[in-house]
Coordinates of C-alpha atoms in Angstrom, one line a residue:
X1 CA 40.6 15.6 122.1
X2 CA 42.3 12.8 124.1
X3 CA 39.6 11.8 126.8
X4 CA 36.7 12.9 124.8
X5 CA 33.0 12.0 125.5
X6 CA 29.5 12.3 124.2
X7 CA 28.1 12.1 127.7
X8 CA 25.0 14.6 128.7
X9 CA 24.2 14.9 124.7
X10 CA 20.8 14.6 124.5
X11 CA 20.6 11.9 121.5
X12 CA 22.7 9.4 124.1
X13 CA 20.8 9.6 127.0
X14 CA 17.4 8.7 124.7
X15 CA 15.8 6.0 127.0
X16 CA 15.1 4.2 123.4
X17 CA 18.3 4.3 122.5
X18 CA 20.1 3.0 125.7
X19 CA 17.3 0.5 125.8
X20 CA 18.9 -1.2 122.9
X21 CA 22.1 -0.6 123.4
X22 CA 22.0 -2.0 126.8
X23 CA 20.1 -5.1 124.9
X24 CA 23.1 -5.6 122.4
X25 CA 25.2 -5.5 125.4
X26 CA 23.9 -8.4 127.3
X27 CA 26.3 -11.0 128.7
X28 CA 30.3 -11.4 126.3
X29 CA 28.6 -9.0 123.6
X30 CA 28.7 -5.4 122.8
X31 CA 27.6 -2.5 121.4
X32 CA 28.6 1.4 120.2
X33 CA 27.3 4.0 118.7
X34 CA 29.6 4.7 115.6
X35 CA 30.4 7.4 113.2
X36 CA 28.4 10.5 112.5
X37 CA 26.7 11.0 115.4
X38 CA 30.1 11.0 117.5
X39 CA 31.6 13.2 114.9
X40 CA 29.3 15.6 114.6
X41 CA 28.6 16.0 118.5
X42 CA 32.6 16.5 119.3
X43 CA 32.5 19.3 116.7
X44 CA 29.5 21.2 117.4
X45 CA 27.5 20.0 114.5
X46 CA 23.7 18.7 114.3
X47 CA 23.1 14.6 114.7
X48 CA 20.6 13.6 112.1
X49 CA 21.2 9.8 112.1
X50 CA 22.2 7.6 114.9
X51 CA 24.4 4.0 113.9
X52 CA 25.2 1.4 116.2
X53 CA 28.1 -1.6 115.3
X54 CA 27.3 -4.5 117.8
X55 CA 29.4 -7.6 118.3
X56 CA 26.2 -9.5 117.8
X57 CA 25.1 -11.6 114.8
X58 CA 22.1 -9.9 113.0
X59 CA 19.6 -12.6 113.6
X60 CA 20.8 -12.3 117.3
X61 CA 20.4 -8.5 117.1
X62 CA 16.6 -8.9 115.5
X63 CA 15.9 -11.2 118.3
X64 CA 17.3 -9.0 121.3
X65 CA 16.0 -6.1 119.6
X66 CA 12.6 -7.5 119.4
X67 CA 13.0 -8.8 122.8
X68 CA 13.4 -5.0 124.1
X69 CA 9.6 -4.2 122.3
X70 CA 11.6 -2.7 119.1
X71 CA 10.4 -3.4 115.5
X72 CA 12.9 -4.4 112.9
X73 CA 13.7 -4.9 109.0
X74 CA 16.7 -6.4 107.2
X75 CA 17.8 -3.3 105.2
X76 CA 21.4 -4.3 104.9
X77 CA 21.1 -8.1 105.8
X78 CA 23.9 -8.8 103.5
X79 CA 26.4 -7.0 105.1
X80 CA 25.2 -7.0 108.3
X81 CA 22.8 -4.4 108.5
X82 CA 19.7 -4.2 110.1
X83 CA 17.6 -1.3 111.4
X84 CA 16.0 -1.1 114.3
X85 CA 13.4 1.6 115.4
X86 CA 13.1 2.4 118.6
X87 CA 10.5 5.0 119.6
X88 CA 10.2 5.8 116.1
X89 CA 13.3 6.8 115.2
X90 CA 15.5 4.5 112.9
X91 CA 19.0 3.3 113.8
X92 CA 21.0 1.2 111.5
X93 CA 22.7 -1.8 113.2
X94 CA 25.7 -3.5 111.9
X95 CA 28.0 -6.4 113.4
X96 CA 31.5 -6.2 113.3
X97 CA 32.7 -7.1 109.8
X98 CA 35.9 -6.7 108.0
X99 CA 36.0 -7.0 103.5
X100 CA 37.3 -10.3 102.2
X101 CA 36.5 -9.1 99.0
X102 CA 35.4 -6.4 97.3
X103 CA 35.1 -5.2 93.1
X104 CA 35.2 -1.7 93.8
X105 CA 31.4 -1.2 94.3
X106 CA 30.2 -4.0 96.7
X107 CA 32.1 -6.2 99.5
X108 CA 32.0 -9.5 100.5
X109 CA 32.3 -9.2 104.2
X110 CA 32.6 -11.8 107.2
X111 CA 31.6 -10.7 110.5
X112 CA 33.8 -10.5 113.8
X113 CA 34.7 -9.2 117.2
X114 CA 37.3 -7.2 117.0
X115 CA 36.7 -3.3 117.3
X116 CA 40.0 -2.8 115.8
X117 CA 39.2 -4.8 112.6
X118 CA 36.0 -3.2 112.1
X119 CA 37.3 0.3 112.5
X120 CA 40.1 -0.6 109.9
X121 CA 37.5 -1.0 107.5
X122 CA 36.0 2.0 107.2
X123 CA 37.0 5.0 104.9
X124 CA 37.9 8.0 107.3
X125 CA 39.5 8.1 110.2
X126 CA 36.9 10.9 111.5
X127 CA 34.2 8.2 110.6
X128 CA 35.5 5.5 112.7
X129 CA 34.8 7.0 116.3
X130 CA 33.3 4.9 118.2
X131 CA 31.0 5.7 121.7
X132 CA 29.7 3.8 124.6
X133 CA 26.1 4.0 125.9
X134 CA 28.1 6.5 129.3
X135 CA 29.6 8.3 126.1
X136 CA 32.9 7.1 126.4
X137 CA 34.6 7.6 123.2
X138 CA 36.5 5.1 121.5
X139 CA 39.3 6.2 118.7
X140 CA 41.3 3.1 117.5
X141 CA 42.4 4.7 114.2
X142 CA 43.6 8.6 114.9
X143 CA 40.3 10.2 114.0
X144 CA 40.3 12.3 117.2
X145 CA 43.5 14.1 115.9
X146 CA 42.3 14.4 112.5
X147 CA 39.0 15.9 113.7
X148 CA 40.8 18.4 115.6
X149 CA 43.0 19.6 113.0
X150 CA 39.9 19.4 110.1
X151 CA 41.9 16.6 108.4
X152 CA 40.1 13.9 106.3
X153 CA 42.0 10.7 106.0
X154 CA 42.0 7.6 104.8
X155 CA 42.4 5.0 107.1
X156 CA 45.2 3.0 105.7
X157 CA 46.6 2.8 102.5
X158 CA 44.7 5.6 100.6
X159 CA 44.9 3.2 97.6
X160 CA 43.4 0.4 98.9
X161 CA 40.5 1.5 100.9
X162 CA 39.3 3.5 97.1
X163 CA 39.9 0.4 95.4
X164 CA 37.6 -1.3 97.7
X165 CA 34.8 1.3 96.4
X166 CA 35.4 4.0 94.0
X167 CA 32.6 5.5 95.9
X168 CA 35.3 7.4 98.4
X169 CA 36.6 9.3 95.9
X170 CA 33.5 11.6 95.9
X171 CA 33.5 11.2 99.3
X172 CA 37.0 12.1 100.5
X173 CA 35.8 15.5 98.5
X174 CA 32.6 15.8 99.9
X175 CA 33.4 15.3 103.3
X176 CA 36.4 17.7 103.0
X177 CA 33.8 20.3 101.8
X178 CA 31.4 19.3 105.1
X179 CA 34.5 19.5 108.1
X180 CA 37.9 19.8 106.3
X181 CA 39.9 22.5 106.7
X182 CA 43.2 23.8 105.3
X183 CA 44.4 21.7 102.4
X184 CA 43.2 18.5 101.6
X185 CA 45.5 15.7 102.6
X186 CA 48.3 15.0 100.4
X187 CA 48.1 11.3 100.4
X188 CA 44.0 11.3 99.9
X189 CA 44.2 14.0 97.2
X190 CA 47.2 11.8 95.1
X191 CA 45.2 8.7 95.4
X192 CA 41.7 10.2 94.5
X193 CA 43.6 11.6 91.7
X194 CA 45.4 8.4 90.6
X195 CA 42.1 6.2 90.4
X196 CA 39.7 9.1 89.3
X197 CA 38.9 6.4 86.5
X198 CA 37.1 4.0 88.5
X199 CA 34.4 6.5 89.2
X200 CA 33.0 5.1 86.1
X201 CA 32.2 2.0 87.4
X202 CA 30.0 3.8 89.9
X203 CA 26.4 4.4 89.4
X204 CA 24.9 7.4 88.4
X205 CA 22.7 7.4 90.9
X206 CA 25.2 6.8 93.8
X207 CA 27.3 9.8 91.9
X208 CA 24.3 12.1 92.0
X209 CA 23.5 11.4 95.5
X210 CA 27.1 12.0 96.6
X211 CA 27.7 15.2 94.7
X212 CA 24.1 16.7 95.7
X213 CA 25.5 16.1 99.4
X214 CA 28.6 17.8 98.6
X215 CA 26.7 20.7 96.7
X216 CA 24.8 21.0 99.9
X217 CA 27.8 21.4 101.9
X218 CA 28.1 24.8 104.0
X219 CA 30.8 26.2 101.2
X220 CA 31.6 23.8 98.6
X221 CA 34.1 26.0 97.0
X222 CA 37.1 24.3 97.7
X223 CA 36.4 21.3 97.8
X224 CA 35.3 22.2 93.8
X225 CA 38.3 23.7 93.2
X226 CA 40.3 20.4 94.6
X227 CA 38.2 18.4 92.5
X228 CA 38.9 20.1 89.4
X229 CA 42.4 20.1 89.9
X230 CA 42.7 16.5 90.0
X231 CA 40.5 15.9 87.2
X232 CA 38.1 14.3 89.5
X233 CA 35.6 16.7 88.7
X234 CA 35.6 16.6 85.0
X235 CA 34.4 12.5 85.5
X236 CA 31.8 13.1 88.0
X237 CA 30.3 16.1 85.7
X238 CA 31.9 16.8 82.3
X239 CA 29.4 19.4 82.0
X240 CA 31.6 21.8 84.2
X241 CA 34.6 21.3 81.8
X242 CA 35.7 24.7 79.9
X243 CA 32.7 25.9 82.0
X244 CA 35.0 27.3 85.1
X245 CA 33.5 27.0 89.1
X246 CA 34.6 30.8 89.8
X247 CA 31.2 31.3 90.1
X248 CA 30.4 29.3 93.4
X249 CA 32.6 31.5 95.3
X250 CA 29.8 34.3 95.1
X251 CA 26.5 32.3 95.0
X252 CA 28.1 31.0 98.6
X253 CA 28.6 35.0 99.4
X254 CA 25.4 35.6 98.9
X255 CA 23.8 33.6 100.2
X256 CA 25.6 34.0 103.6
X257 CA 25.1 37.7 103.3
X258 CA 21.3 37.4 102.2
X259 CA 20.1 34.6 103.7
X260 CA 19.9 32.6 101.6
X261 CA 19.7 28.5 102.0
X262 CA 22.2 26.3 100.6
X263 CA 20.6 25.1 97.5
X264 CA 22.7 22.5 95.7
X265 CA 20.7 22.6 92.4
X266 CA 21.5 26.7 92.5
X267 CA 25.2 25.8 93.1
X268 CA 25.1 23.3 90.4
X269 CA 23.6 25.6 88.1
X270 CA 26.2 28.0 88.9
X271 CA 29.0 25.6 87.5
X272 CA 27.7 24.3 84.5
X273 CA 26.1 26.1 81.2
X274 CA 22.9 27.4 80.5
X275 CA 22.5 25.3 77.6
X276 CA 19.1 23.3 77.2
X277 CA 20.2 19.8 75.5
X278 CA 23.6 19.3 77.7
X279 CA 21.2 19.8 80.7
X280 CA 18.7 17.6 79.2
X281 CA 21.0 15.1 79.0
X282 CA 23.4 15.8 82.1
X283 CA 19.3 15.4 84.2
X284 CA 18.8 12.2 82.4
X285 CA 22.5 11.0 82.7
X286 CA 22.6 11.2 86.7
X287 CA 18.8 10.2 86.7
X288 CA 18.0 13.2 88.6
X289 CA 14.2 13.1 89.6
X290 CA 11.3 14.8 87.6
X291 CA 10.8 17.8 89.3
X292 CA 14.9 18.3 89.6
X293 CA 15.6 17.4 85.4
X294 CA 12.6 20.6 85.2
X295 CA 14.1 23.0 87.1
X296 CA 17.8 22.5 85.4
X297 CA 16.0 22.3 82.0
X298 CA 13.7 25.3 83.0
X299 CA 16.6 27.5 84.5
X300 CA 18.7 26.6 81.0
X301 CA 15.1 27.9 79.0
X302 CA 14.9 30.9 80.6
X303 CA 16.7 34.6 79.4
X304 CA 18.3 36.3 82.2
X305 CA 16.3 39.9 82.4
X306 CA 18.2 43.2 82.0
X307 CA 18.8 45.1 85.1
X308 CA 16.8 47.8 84.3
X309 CA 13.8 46.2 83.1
X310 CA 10.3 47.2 84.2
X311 CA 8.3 45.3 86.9
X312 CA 5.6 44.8 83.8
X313 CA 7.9 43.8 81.6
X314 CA 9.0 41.1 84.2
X315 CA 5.1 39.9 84.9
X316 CA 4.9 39.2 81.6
X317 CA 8.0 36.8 81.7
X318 CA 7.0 35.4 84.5
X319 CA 3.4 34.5 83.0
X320 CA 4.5 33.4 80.0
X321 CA 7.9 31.6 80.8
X322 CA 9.0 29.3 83.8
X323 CA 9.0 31.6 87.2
X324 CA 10.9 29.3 89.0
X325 CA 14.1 29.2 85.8
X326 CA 13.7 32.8 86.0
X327 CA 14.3 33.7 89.7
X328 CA 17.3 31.3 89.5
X329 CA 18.9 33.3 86.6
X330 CA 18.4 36.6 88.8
X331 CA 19.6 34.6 91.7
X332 CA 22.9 33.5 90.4
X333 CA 22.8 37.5 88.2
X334 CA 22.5 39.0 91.6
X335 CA 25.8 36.8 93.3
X336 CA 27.6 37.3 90.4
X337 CA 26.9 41.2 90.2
X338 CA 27.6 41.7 94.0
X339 CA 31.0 40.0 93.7
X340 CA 32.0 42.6 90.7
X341 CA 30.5 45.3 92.7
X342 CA 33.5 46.1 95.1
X343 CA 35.3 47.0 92.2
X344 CA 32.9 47.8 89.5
X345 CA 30.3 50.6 89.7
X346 CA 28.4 49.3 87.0
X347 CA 28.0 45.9 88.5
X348 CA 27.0 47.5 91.8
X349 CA 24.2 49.2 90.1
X350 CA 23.4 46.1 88.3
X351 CA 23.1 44.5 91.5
X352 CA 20.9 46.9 92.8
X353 CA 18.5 45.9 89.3
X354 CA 18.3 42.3 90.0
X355 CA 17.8 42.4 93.5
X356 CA 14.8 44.4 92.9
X357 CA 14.0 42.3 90.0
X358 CA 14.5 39.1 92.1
X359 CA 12.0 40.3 95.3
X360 CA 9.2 40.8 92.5
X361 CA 9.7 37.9 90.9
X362 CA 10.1 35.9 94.3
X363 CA 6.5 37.7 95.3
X364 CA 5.2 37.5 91.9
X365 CA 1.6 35.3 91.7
X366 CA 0.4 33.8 88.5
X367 CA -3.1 35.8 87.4
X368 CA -6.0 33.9 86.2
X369 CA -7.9 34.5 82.9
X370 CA -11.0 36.5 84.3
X371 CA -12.9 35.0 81.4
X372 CA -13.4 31.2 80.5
X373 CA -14.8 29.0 77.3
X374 CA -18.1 29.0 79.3
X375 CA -18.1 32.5 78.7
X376 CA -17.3 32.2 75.1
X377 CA -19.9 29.2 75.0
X378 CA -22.7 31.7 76.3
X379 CA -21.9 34.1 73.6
X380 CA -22.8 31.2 71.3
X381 CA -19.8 29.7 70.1
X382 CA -19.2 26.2 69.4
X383 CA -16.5 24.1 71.2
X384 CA -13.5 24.0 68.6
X385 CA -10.4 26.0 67.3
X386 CA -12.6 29.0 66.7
X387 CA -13.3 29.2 70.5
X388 CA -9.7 28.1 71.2
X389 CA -8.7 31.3 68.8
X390 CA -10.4 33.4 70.7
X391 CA -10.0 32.8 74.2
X392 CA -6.0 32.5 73.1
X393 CA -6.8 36.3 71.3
X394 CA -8.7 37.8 74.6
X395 CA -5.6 36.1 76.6
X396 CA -2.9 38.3 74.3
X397 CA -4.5 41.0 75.1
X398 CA -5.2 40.9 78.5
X399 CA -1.5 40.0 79.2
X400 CA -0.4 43.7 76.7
X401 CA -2.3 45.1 79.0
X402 CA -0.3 44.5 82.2
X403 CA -3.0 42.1 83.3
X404 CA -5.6 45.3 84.2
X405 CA -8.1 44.1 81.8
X406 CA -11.6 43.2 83.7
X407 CA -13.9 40.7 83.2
X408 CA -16.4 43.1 81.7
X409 CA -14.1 44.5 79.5
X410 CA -12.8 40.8 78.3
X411 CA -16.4 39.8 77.4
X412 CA -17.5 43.5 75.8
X413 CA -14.2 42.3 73.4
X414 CA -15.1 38.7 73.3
X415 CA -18.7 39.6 72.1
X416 CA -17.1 41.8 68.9
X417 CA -14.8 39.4 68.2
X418 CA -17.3 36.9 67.7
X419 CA -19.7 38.6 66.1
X420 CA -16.5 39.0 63.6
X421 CA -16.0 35.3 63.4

C-alpha cells in the first residue's frame, strides 16, 4: 500500500469538510483527517465517522471553525477535543497531543506539533493513518503494512500503550474481530494476556460498549476464542466461564446463510446460560439499558419449544410468554441444529422443526380479547375481583380454544357465568 490515497472518495471531497480542513490549515498550521475513515476507505469498508487531528489549539480551532460558518461544542475539551459540525454532520477535532500521564483509564495530555508524536500515541498502528484534504496518505508508524496483511498492532511497546488504558485490551480483540486476519499478533496477544487484570479498573459501561462492538463484529468467533484462551474473556464476562463459545461458530453460519443480521445480544446469548438470576445480574452488572436487561432476562424465561410442536401449541406460548425470548431460543435452536445437521439426521429434521416454528413465531401477532369489563359491566357486574374472575375465566378459555372464540360466543358464556356468580 506504499503510495496510498483516499483521493475521489466521496466523504473527502465533501465541500463541508474541505471547508474546514482548509480553515485548520491556514498560514504554519495543519490539519488531517485521521484513523477510521482512512482505514476503512483503503480496505473497502463503510466510513461512518469522520476525525480530524489539527496542529491548532482548540480555542483556535472553535474560532476558525466558527469563522468558516460551522457550529461547535467542547465535547472533549480536556484532551483536546472539540466537534465541529459542518453541514450537519459531526467531526471530532483534536490537536496534536502526546500522554504525560496517564492511570490506566484517563491521560493527562499536553498538546504539540509533531505528527510523529501524536501518531505514537495512539493504540494501533492501523488507527494511526493519517490523510490530507488531496487524500494523500500519511503512515508514520507501519499501519499501511499491517493493514495489508490484517495485522493489529500495537504501536510501541504492547505493554505500555495497555498500561496507559486497560481499555485496549478489549480493543486489540475487538478490532481483530472487525479487520484482523490470521493469528492475532504474538506480542499484542502476550501483553493483553499479561495485564488482563487491569480490566477491572475499567468501567462497566466502557466494557459493555466495547464488547457489544466486538459482538457486532462480522464474525466474532475468533476473536472469542483468543479471548478465552488468554483468560481475557473470563474478566470481561464470567458468565461465559464453564459455559463454552462453540456455539457462535453456527449462530455466525446462519445467519450468513439465512440472512440474518448480526445481532450482538443473539451472539451474546449464544455464549452465556439460560439461567434467569446470573442474567439478571450479568444486565445489571454491565448496566445494559432497559429494554436490553429484558430481552436477556426474557430469552433466559423462556422454554425452548420442541421441534415438533404444533403451530397452536406455539400461539399459545407466544400469548402467554415473552414472543421476543421465544424466537431467540428457536433462533439460536435453529443454528445450533443446522450445524449438527451435516452429520446428524436427527438434527437435520430438527432443523427443519424450528425453522418452521421460527417463521410462525417471527409472523405471529398478539390477539385481542374480543370482549372487555364494559362488557361484563353491561351484564351488571360490579367493578371488583368478581369481574376480574371472570374476564380472567372468559380469557382461559378463549385462549383453549386456539383463539376461534367470537365475541358472541364470549358474552353467551359471560352471561352464564354470571348469572352463576
Amino acid at each position: 500500500m506504499s503510495g496510498a490515497s483516499v483521493a475521489g472518495v466521496a466523504w473527502l471531497g465533501d465541500p463541508s469538510l474541505q471547508k474546514l480542513l482548509a480553515a485548520l490549515s491556514e498560514g504554519d498550521d495543519a490539519a488531517r483527517v485521521v484513523g477510521g475513515a482512512v482505514r476503512n476507505t483503503l480496505i473497502g469498508e463503510a466510513v461512518t465517522d469522520i476525525d480530524v487531528a489539527t496542529t491548532t489549539l482548540p480555542d483556535e480551532t472553535v474560532r476558525r471553525a466558527e469563522r468558516a460558518g460551522f457550529r461547535t461544542f467542547p465535547s472533549g475539551i480536556e484532551h483536546g477535543t472539540v466537534t465541529v459540525i459542518a453541514d450537519g454532520k459531526p467531526h471530532e477535532v483534536t490537536t496534536l497531543r502526546s500522554d504525560i500521564a496517564t492511570d490506566g483509564r484517563r491521560a493527562t495530555v499536553a498538546y504539540g506539533r509533531d505528527w510523529a508524536t501524536d501518531a505514537g500515541r495512539r493504540d494501533f498502528t492501523v488507527n494511526a493513518l493519517y490523510a490530507d484534504a488531496d487524500g494523500t496518505v500519511i503512515d508514520l508508524v507501519g499501519g499501511l503494512a499491517d493493514l495489508e496483511t490484517r495485522t493489529i498492532r500495537f504501536i510501541g511497546d504492547a505493554e505500555t500503550r495497555i498500561r496507559e488504558d486497560y481499555l485496549r485490551i478489549l480493543r486489540f480483540f475487538r478490532f481483530f474481530a472487525q479487520y484482523g486476519g490470521g493469528r492475532p499478533d504474538p506480542a499484542g496477544l502476550k501483553a493483553c494476556a499479561r495485564l488482563k487484570d487491569g480490566i477491572a479498573r475499567l468501567s462497566v459501561e466502557r466494557i459493555w460498549a466495547e464488547m457489544k462492538k466486538l459482538l457486532g463484529a462480522a464474525d466474532p468467533s475468533r476473536a472469542l476464542l483468543w479471548m478465552r484462551q488468554s483468560g481475557v474473556l473470563s474478566l470481561a464476562l464470567p458468565e461465559t466461564e464453564k459455559w463454552g463459545i462453540d456455539a457462535i461458530h453456527a449462530l455466525v453460519a446462519a445467519e450468513r446463510d439465512l440472512g440474518w443480521s448480526q445481532d450482538p445480544l443473539l451472539r451474546l446469548e449464544a455464549i452465556v446460560p439460560p439461567d434467569v438470576a446470573r442474567m439478571a445480574a450479568l444486565a445489571e452488572r454491565l448496566k445494559f439499558s432497559k429494554a436490553e436487561a429484558q430481552r436477556l432476562i426474557d430469552w433466559a424465561r423462556s422454554a425452548l419449544p420442541e421441534p415438533d410442536m404444533a403451530e397452536a401449541v406455539l400461539a399459545r406460548r407466544l400469548y402467554a410468554g415473552s414472543p421476543s425470548g421465544i424466537v431467540d431460543r428457536l433462533e439460536l435452536a435453529l443454528a445450533s441444529a443446522r450445524a449438527a445437521g451435516a452429520t446428524d439426521d436427527k438434527a437435520l429434521r430438527a432443523a427443519g422443526g424450528y425453522g418452521r416454528l421460527l417463521a410462525y413465531a417471527r409472523a405471529w401477532t398478539r390477539p385481542s380479547l374480543p370482549v372487555a369489563g364494559a362488557d361484563m359491566r353491561q351484564l351488571g357486574m360490579e367493578p371488583g375481583p368478581e369481574l376480574g374472575a371472570v374476564l380472567k375465566k372468559l380469557e382461559d378459555e378463549w385462549v383453549a380454544s386456539g383463539f376461534q372464540l367470537g365475541r358472541d360466543e364470549l358474552l353467551a358464556r359471560a352471561a352464564t357465568l354470571v348469572a352463576g356468580a
